[in-house]
Tab-separated table of C-alpha atoms in Angstrom:
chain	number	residue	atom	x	y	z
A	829	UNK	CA	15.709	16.953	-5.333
A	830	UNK	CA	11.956	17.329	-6.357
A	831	UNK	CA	9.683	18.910	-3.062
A	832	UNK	CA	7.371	15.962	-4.650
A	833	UNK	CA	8.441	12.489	-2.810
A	834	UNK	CA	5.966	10.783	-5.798
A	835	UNK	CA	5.347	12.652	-9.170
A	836	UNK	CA	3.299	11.588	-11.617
A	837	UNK	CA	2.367	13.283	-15.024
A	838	UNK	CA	0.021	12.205	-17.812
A	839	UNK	CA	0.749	8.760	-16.536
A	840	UNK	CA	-0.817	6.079	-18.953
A	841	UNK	CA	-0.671	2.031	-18.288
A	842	UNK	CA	-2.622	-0.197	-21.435
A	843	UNK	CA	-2.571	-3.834	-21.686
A	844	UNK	CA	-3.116	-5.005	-25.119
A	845	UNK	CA	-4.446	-1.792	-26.026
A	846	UNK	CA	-6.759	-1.285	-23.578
A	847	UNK	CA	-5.829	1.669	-20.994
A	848	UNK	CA	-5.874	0.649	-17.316
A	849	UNK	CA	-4.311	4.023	-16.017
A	850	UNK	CA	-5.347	7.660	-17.881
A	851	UNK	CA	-3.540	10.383	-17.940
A	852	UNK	CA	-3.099	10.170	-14.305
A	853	UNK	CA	-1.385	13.443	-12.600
A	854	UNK	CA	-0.378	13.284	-9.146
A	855	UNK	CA	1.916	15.030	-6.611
A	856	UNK	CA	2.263	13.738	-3.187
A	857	UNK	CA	4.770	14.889	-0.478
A	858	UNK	CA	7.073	13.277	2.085
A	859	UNK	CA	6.019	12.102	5.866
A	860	UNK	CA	2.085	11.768	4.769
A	861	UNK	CA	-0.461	8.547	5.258
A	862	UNK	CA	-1.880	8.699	1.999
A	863	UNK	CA	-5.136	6.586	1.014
A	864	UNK	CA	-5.560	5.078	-2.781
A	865	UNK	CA	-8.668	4.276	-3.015
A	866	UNK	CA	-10.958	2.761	-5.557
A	867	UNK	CA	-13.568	0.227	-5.919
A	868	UNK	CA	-11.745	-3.508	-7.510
A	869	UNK	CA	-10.672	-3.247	-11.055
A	870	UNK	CA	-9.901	0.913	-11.306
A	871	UNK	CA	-6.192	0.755	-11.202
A	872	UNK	CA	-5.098	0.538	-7.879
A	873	UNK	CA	-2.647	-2.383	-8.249
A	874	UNK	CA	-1.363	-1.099	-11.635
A	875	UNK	CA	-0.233	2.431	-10.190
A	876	UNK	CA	1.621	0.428	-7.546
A	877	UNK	CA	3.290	-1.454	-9.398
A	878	UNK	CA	4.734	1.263	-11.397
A	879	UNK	CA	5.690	2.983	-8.233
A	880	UNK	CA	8.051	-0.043	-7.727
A	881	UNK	CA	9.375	0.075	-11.665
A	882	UNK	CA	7.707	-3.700	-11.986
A	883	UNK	CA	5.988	-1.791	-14.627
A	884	UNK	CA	6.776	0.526	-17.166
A	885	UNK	CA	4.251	3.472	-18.680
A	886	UNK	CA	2.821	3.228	-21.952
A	887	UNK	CA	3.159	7.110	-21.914
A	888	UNK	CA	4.127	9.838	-19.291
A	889	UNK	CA	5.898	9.743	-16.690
A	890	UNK	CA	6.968	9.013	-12.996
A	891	UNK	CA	9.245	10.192	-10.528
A	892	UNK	CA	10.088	8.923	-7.130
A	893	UNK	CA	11.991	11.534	-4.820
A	894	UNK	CA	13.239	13.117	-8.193
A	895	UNK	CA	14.623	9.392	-9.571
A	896	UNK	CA	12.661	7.279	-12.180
A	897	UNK	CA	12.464	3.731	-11.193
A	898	UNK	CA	15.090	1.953	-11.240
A	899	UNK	CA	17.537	0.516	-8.444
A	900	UNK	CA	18.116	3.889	-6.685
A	901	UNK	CA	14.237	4.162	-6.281
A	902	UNK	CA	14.042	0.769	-5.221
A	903	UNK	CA	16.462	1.568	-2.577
A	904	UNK	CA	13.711	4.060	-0.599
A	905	UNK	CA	10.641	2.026	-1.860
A	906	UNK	CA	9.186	-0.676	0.783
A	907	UNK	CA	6.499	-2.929	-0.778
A	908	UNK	CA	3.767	-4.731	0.476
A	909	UNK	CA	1.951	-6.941	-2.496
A	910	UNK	CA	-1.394	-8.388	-1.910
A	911	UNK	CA	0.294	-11.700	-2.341
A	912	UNK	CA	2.383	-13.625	-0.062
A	913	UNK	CA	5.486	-14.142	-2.344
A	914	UNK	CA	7.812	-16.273	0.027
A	915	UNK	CA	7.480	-19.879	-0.370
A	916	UNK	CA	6.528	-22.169	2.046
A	917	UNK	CA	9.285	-24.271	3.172
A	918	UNK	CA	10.808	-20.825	4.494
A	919	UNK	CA	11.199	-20.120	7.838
A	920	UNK	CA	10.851	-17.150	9.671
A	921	UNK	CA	14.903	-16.873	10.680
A	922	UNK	CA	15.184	-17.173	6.968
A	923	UNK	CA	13.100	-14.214	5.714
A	924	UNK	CA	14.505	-12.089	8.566
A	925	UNK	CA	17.576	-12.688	7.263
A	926	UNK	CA	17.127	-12.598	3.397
A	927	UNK	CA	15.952	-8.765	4.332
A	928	UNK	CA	18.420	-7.820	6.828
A	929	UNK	CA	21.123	-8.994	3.059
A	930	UNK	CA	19.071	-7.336	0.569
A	931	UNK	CA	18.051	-4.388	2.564
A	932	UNK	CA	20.415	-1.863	4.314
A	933	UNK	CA	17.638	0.089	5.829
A	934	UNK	CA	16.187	-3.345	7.070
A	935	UNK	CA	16.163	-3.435	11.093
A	936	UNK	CA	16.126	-6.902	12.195
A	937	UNK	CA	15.835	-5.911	16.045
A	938	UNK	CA	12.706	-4.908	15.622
A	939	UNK	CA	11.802	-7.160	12.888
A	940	UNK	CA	12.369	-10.011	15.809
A	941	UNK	CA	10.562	-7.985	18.607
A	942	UNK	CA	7.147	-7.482	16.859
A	943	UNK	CA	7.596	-11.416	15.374
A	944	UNK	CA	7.724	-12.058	19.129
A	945	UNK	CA	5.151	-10.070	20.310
A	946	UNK	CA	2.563	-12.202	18.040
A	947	UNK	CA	4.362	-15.626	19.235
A	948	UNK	CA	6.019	-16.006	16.016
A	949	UNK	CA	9.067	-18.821	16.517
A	950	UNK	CA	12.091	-18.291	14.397
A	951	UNK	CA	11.844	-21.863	13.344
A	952	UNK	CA	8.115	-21.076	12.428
A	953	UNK	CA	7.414	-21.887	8.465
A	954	UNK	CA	5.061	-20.468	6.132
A	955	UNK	CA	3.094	-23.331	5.841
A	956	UNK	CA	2.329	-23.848	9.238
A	957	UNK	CA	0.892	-20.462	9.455
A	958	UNK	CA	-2.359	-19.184	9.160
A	959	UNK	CA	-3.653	-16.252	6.479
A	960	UNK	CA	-3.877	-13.666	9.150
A	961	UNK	CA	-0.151	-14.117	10.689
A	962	UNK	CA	1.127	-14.596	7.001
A	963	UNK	CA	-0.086	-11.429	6.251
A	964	UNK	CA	1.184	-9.782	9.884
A	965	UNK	CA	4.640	-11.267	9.157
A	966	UNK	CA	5.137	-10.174	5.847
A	967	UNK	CA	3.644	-6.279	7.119
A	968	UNK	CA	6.310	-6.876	9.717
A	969	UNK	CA	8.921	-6.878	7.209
A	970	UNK	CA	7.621	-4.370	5.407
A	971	UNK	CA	7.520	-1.636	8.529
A	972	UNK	CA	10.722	-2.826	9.316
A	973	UNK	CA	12.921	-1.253	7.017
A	974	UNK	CA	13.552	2.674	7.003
A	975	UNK	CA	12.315	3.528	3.673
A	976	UNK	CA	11.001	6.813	2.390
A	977	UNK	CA	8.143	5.338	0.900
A	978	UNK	CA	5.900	2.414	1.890
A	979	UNK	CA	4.059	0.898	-0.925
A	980	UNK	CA	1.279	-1.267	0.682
A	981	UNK	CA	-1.285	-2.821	-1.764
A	982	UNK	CA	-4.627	-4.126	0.431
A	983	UNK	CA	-2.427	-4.674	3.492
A	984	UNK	CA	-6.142	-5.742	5.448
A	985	UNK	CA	-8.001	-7.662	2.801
A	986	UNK	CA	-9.385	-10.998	3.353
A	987	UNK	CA	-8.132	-10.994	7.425
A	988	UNK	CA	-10.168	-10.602	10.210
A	989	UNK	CA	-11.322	-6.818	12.403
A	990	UNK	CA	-8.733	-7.946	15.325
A	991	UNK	CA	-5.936	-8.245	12.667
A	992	UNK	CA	-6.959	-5.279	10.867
A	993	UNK	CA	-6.494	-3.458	14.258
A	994	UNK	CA	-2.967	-4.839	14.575
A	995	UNK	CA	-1.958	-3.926	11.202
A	996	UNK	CA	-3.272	-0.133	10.892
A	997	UNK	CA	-1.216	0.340	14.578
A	998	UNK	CA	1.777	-1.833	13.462
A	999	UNK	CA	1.524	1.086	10.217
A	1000	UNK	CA	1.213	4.094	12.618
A	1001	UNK	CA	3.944	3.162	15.096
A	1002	UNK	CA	6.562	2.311	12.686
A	1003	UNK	CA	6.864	3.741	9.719
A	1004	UNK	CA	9.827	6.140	9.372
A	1005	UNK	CA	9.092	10.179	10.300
A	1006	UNK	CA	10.127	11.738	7.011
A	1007	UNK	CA	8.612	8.830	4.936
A	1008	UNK	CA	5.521	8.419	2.850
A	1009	UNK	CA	2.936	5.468	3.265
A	1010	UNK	CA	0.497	4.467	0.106
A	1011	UNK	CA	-2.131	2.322	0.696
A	1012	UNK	CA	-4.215	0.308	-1.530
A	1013	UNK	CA	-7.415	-0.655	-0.659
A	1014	UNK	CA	-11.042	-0.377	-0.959
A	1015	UNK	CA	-12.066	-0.899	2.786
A	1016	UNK	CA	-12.472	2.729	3.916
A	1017	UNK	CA	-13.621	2.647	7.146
A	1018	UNK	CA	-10.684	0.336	8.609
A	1019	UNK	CA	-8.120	3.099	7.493
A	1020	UNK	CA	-9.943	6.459	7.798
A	1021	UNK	CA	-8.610	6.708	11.110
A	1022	UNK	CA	-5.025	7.010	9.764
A	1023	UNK	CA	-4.932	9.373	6.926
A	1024	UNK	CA	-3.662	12.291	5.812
A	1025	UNK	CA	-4.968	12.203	2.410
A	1026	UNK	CA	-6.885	10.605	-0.044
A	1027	UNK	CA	-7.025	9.298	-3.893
A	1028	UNK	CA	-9.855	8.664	-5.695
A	1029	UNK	CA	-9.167	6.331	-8.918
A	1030	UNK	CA	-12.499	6.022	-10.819
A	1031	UNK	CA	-11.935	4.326	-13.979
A	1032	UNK	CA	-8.049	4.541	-14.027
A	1033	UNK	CA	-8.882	8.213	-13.368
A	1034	UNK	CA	-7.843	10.319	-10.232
A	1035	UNK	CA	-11.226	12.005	-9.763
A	1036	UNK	CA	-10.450	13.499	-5.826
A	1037	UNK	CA	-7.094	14.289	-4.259
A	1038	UNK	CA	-7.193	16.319	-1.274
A	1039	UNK	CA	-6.558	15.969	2.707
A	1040	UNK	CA	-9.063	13.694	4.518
A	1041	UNK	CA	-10.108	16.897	6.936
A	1042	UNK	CA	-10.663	19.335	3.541
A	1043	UNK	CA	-12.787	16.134	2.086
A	1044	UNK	CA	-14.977	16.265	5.446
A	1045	UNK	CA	-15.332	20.112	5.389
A	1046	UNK	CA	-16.772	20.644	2.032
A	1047	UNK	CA	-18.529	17.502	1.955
A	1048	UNK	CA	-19.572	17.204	5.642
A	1049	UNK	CA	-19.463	14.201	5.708
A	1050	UNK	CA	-16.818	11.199	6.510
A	1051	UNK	CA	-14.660	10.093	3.807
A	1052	UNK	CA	-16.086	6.412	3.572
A	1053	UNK	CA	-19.461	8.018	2.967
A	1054	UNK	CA	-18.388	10.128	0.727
A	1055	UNK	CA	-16.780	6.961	-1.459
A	1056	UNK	CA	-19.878	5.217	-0.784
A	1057	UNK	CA	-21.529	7.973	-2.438
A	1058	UNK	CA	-19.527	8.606	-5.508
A	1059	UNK	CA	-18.855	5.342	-6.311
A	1060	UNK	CA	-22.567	3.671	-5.751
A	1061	UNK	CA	-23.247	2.241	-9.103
A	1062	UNK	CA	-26.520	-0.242	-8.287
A	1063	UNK	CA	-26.695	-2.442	-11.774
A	1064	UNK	CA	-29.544	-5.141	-12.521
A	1065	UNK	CA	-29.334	-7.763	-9.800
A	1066	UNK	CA	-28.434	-4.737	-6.984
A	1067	UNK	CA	-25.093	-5.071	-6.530
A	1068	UNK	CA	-23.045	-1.863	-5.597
A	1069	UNK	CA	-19.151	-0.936	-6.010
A	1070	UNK	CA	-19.379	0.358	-2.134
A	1071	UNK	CA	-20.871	-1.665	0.050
């Protein structure tokens, strides 16, 4: 078994020519919050998505616990995509129970306590529900199995500060010990709090991998500022990558 949980090495990803990912290397270990962060457009999605094996390289390669993607991968891998991917006639009893059958790690106990703790009915359907608790449920699931690595791709875009909240804790209080959580996203300053370490992408480039507390040191300063920093880019018209 690799000491690496996720290995990555000279990982490219083109469409039509055109390289999304470069020549990425990465190593990152087991039972670490782990922040992959980039401004919209630098590769964040992409990497995820070849994390889960919905994507294959155009070159290089990646390991997950020692295993290229495939179904025994899968089998450790929870992911969160930053769509909601169950359609809306479904019910809440019914997603519970679509991932307590596909899932062995899936635990439906506490799937059903934290649906309860936000008032969510078993009889509740998609459609009836708003963005934010769409999102919550769907995080719910997510959290709910026992993986060994969480995959979460902008788990707190587009919902409110109070749901943000609930999300980072529903994160911290539930993901397994020995597991791994990646998340996707270019809102710094809602998941600072909560990491151990952080990516860099720049141009489908890792240009800074290190712990959050090492990032402070050297730079002294926190690591949203330090994003804000390295990715300010103010073009004609003022707009800014960081904002």
């Amino acid at each position: 078994m690799s000491d690496s949980l996720i290995s990555c090495q000279a990982l490219t990803k083109s469409y039509g020519g055109a390289p999304v990912l470069k020549d990425i290397d990465l190593d990152i270990g087991a039972g670490r919050i782990v922040g992959l962060l980039g401004p919209n457009g630098t590769g964040k999605t992409t990497l995820i998505k070849l994390l889960c094996g919905l994507l294959q390289p155009t070159a290089g390669r990646i390991l997950i616990n020692g295993m290229v993607p495939g179904p025994e991968s899968k089998a450790i891998v929870s992911y969160l995509p930053d769509k909601m991917y169950f359609a809306d006639w479904m019910n809440a009893r019914d997603i519970l129970g679509l991932f307590e059958d596909f899932y062995e790690d899936f635990d439906r106990t506490r799937a059903e306590a934290m649906c309860a703790s936000l008032g969510i009915k078993p009889g509740d359907r998609i459609k009836t529900m708003s963005k934010g608790t769409k999102e919550k449920l769907q995080l719910i699931l997510v959290m709910s199995r026992r993986a060994r690595l969480y995959l979460l791709d902008e788990p707190i875009a587009g919902v409110d500060p109070a749901a943000r909240d609930y999300i980072m804790n529903t994160i911290l209080t539930n993901y397994s010990p020995d597991g791994t959580v990646l998340i996707s996203t270019h809102l710094i300053g809602d998941i600072e709090r909560v990491l151990d370490e952080a990516i860099f992408l720049q141009d489908g480039r890792v240009i800074l991998h290190d712990s959050v507390d090492n990032m402070r040191a050297v730079h002294g300063k926190s690591v949203d500022a330090l994003f804000r920093e390295m990715f300010r880019m103010t073009q004609e018209g003022g707009e800014q990558y960081a904002r």
